[in-house]
Short mmCIF file of N, CA and C in Angstrom, two decimals:
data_model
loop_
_atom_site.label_atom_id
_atom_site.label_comp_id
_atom_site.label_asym_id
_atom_site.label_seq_id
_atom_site.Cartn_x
_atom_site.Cartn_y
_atom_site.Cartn_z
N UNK A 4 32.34 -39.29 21.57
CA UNK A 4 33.75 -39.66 21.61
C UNK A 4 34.01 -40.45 22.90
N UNK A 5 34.62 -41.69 22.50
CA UNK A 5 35.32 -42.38 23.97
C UNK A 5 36.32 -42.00 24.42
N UNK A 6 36.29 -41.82 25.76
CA UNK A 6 37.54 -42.36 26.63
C UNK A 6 38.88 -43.47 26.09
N UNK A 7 40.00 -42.55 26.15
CA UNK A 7 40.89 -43.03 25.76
C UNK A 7 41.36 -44.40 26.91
N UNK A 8 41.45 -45.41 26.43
CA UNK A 8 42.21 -46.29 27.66
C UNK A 8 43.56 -46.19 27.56
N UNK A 9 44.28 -45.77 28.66
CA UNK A 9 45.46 -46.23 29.03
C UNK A 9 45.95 -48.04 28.56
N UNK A 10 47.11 -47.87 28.38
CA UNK A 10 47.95 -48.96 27.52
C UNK A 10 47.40 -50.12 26.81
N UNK A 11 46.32 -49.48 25.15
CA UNK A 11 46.31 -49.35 24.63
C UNK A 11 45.99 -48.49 23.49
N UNK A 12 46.81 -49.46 22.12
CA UNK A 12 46.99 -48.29 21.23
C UNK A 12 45.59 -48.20 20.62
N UNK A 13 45.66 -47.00 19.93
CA UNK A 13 44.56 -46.57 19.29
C UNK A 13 43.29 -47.45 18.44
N UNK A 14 44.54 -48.12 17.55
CA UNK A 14 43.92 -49.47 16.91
C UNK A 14 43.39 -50.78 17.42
N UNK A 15 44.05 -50.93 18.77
CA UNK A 15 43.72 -51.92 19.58
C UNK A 15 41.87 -52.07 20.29
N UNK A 16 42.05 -50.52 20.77
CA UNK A 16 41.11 -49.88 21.29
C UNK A 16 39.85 -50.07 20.49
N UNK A 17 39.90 -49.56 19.51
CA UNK A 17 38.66 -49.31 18.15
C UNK A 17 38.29 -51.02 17.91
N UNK A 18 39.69 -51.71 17.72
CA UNK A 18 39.30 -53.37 17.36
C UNK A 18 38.23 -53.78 18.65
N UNK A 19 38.60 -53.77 20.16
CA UNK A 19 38.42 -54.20 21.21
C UNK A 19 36.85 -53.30 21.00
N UNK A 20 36.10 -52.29 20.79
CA UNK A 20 35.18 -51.62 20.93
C UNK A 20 34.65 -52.36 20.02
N UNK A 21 34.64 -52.45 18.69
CA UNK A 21 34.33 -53.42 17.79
C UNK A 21 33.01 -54.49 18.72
N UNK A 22 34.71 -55.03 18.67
CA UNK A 22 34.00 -56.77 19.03
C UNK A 22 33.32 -57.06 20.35
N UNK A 23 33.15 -55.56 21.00
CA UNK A 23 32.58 -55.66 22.23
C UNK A 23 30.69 -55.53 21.46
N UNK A 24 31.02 -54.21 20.61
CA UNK A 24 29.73 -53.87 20.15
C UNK A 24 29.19 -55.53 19.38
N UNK A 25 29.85 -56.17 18.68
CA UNK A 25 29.32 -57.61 17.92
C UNK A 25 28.66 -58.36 18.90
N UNK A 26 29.64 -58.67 19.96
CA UNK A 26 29.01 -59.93 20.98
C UNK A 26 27.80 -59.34 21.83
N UNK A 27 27.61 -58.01 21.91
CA UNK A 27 26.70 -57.34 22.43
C UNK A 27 25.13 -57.14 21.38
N UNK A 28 25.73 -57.40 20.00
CA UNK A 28 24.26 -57.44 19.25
C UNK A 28 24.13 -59.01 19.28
N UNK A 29 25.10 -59.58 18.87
CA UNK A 29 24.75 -61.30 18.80
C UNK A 29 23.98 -62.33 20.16
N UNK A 30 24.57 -61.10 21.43
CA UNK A 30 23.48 -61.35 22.50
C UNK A 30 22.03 -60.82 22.97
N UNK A 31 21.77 -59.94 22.28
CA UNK A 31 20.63 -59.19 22.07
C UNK A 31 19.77 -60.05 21.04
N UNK A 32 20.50 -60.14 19.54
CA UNK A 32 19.96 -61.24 18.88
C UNK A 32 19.06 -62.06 19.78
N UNK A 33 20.02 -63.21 20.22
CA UNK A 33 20.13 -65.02 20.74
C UNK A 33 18.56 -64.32 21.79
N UNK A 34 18.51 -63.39 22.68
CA UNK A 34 17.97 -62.98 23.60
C UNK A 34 16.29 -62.56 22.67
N UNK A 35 16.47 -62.20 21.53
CA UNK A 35 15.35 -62.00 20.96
C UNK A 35 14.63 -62.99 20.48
N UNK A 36 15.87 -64.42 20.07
CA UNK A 36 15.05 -64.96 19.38
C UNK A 36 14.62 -66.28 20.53
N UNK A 37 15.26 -66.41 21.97
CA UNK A 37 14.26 -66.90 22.80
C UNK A 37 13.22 -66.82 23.07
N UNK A 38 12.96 -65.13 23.34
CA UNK A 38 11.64 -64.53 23.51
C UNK A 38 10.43 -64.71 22.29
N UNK A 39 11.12 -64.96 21.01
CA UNK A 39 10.06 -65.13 20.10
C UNK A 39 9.79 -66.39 20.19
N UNK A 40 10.44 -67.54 20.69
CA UNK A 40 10.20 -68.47 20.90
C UNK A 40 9.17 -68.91 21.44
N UNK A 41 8.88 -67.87 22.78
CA UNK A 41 8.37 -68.47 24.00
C UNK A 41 7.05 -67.72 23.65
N UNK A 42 7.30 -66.36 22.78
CA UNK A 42 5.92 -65.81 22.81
C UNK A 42 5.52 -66.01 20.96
N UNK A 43 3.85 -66.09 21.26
CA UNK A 43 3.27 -66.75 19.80
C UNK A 43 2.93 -65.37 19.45
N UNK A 44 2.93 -64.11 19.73
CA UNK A 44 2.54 -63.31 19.35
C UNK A 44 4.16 -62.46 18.36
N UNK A 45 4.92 -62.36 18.99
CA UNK A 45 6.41 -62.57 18.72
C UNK A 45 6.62 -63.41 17.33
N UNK A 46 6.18 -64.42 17.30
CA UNK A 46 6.78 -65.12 15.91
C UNK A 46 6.17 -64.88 14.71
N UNK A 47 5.35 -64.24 14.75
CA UNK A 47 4.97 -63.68 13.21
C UNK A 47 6.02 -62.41 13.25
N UNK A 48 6.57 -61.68 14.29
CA UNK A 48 6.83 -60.89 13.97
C UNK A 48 8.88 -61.21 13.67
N UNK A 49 9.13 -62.67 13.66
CA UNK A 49 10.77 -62.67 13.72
C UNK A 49 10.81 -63.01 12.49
N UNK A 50 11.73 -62.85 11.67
CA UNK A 50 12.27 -63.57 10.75
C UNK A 50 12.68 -64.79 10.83
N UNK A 51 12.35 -65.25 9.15
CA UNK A 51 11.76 -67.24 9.33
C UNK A 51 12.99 -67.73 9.73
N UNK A 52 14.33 -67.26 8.82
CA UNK A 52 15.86 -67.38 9.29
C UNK A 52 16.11 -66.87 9.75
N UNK A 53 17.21 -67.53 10.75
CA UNK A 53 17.90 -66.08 11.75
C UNK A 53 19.73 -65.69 10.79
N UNK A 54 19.29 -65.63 9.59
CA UNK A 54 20.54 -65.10 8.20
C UNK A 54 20.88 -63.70 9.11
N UNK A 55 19.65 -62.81 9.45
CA UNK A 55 19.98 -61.66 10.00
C UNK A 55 20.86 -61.01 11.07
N UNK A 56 20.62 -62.52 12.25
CA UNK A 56 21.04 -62.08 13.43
C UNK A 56 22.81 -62.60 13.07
N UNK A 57 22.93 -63.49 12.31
CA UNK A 57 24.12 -64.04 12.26
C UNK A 57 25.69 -63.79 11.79
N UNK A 58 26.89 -63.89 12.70
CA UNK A 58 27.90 -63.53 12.29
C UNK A 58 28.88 -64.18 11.46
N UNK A 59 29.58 -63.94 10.65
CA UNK A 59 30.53 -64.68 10.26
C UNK A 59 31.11 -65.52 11.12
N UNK A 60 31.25 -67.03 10.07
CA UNK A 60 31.99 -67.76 11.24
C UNK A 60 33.44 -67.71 11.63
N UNK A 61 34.30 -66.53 10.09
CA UNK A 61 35.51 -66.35 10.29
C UNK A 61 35.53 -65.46 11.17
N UNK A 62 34.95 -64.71 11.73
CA UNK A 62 35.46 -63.57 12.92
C UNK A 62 35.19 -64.12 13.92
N UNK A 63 34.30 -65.23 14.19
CA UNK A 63 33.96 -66.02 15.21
C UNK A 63 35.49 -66.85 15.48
N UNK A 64 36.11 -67.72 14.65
CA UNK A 64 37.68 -68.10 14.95
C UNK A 64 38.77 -67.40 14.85
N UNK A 65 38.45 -66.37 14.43
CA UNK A 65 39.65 -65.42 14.32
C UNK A 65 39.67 -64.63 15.90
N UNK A 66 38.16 -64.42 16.29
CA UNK A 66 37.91 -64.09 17.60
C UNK A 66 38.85 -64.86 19.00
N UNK A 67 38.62 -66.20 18.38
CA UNK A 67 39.40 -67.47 19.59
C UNK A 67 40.76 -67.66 19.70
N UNK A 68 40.87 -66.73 18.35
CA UNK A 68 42.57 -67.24 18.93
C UNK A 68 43.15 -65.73 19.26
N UNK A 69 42.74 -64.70 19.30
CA UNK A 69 43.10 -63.40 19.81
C UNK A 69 43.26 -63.58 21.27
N UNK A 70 43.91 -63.02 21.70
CA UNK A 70 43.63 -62.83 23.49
C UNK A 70 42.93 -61.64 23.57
N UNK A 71 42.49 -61.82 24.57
CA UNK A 71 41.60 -60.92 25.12
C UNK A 71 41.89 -59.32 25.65
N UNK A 72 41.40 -58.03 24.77
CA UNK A 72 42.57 -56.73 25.85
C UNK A 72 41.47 -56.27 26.93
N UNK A 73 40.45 -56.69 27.25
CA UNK A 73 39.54 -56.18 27.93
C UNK A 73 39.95 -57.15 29.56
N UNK A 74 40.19 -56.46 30.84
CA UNK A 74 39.96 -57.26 31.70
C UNK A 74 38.74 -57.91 31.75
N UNK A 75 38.80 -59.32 32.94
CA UNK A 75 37.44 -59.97 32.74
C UNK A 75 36.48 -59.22 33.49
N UNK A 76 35.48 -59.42 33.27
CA UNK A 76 34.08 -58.29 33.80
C UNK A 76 33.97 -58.89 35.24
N UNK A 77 33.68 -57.32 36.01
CA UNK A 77 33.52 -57.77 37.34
C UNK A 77 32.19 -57.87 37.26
N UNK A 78 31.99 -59.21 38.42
CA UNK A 78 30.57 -59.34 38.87
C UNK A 78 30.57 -58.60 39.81
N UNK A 79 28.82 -58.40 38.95
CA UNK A 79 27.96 -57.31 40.28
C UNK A 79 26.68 -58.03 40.76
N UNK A 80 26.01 -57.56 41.71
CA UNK A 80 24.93 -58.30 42.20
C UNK A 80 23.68 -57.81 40.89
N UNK A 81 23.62 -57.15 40.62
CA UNK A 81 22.80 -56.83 39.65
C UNK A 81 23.15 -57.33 38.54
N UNK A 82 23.70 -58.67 38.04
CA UNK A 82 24.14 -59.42 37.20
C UNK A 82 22.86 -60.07 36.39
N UNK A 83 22.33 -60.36 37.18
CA UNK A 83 20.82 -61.00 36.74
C UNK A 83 19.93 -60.29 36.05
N UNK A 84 19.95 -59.07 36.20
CA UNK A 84 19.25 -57.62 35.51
C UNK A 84 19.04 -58.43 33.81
N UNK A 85 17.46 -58.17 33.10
CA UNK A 85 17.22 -58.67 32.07
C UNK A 85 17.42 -57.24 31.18
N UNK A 86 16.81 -57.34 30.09
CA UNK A 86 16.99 -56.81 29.26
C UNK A 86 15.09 -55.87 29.65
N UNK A 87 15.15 -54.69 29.03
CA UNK A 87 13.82 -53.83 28.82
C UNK A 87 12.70 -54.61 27.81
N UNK A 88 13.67 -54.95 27.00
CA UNK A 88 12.04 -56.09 25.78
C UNK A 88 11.90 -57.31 26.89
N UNK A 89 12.70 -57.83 27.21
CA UNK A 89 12.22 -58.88 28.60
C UNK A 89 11.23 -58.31 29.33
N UNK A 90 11.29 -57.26 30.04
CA UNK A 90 10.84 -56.92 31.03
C UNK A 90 9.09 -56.63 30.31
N UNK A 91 8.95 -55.71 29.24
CA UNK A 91 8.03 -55.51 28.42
C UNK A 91 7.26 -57.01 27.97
N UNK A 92 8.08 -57.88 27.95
CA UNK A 92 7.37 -59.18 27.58
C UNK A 92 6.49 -59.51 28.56
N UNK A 93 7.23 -59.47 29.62
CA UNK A 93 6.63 -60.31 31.26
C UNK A 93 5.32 -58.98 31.39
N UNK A 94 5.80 -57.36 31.04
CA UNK A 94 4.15 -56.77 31.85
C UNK A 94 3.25 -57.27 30.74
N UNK A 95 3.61 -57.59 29.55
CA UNK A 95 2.14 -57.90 28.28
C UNK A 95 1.64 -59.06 28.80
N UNK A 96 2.72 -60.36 29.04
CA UNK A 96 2.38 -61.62 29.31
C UNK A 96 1.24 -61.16 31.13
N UNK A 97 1.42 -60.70 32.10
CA UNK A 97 1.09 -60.01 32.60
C UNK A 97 -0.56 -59.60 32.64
N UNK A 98 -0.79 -58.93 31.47
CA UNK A 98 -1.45 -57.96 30.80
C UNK A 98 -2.45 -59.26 30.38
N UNK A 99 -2.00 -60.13 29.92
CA UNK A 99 -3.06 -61.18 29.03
C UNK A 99 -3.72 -61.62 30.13
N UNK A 100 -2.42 -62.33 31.48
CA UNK A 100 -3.31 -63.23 32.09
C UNK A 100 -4.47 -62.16 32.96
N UNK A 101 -3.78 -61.39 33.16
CA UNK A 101 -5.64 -60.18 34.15
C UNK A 101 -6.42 -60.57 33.09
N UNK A 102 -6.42 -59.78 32.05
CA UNK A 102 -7.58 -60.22 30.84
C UNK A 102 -8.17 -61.75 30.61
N UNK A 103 -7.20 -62.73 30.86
CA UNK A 103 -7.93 -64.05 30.84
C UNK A 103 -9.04 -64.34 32.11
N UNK A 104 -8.19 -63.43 33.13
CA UNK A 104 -8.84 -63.55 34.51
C UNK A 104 -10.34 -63.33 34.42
N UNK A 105 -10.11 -61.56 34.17
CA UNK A 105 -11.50 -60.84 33.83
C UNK A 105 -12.27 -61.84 33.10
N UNK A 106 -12.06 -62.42 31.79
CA UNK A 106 -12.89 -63.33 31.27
C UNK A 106 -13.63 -64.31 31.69
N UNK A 107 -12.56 -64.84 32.72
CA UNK A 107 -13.13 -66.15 33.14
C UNK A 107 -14.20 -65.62 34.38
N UNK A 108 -14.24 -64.41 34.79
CA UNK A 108 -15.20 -63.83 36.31
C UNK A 108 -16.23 -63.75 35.17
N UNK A 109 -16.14 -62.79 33.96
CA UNK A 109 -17.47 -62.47 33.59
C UNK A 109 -18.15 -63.96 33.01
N UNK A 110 -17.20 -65.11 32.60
CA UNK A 110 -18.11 -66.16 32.55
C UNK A 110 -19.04 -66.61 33.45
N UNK A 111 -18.02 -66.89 34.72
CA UNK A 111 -19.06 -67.05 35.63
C UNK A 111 -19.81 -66.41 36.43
N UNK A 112 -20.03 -65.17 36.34
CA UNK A 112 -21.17 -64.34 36.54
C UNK A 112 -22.13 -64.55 35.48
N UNK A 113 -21.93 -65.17 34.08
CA UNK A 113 -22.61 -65.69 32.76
C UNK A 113 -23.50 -66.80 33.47
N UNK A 114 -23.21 -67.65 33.57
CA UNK A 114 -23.21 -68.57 34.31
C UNK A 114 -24.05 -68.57 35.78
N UNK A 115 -23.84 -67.75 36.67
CA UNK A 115 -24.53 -67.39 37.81
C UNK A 115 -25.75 -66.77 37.47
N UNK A 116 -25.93 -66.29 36.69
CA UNK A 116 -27.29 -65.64 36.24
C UNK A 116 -28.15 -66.77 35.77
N UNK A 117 -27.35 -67.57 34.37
CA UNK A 117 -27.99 -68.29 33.78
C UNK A 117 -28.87 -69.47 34.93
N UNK A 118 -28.09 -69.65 36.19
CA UNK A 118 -28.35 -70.58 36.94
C UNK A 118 -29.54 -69.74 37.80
N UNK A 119 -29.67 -68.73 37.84
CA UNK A 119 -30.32 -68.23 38.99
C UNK A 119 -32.24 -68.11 37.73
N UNK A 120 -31.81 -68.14 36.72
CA UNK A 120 -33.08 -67.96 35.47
C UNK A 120 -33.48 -69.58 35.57
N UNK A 121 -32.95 -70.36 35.25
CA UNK A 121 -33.18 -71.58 35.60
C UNK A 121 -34.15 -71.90 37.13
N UNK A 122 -33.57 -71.49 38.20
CA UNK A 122 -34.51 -71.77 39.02
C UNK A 122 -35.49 -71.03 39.69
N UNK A 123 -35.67 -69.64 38.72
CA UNK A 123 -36.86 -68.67 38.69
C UNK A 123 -37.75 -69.67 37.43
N UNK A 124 -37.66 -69.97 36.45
CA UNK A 124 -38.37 -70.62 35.63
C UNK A 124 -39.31 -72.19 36.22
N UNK A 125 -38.34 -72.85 36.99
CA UNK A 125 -38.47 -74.09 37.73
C UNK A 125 -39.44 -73.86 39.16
#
């Protein structure tokens, strides 16, 4: 159960919670489907259309001409703060490049051997 806000009504309240919860999935959406963008491992896993993430475009203008009952959001310094699947992206992305790393040492330790057989043979 929420917190009742002071001066407004009941209905106002529930509308305003609403459309807070919409713009809050439609930014989660937009935020997902960058990330699938950027990651190739990600796009097998998004849907081919984004039909899913998408809102009506009538609540989208019906949205613009409402005024607003929410004051505007205070900035905080922690404004920049990403999202947890962000953050999970960057330790995997992370995660690959050590593993590319490791790869590329055990090549050239591949490599350092192969060179050192070469001039035991020679």
């Amino acid at each position: 159960v929420r917190a009742r806000r002071p001066g407004l009504q009941p209905a106002q309240q529930i509308h305003h919670y609403r459309r807070k919860l919409i713009k809050k999935a439609v930014k989660e959406a937009k935020e997902a489907a960058v990330e699938a963008r950027e990651s190739p491992d990600l796009r097998r896993r998004t849907p081919e259309n984004d039909d899913e993430y998408s809102t009506s475009s009538s609540k989208k203008s019906k949205k613009s001409r409402e005024p607003s009952l929410s004051p505007p959001p205070k900035r905080s310094r922690h404004s920049e703060r990403k999202s947890r699947s962000r953050s999970r992206s960057r330790e995997r992305e992370r995660e690959r490049e050590r593993s590319r790393e490791r790869e590329r040492e055990r090549e050239r330790e591949r490599e350092r051997e192969r060179e050192r057989d070469r001039r035991r043979r020679s």
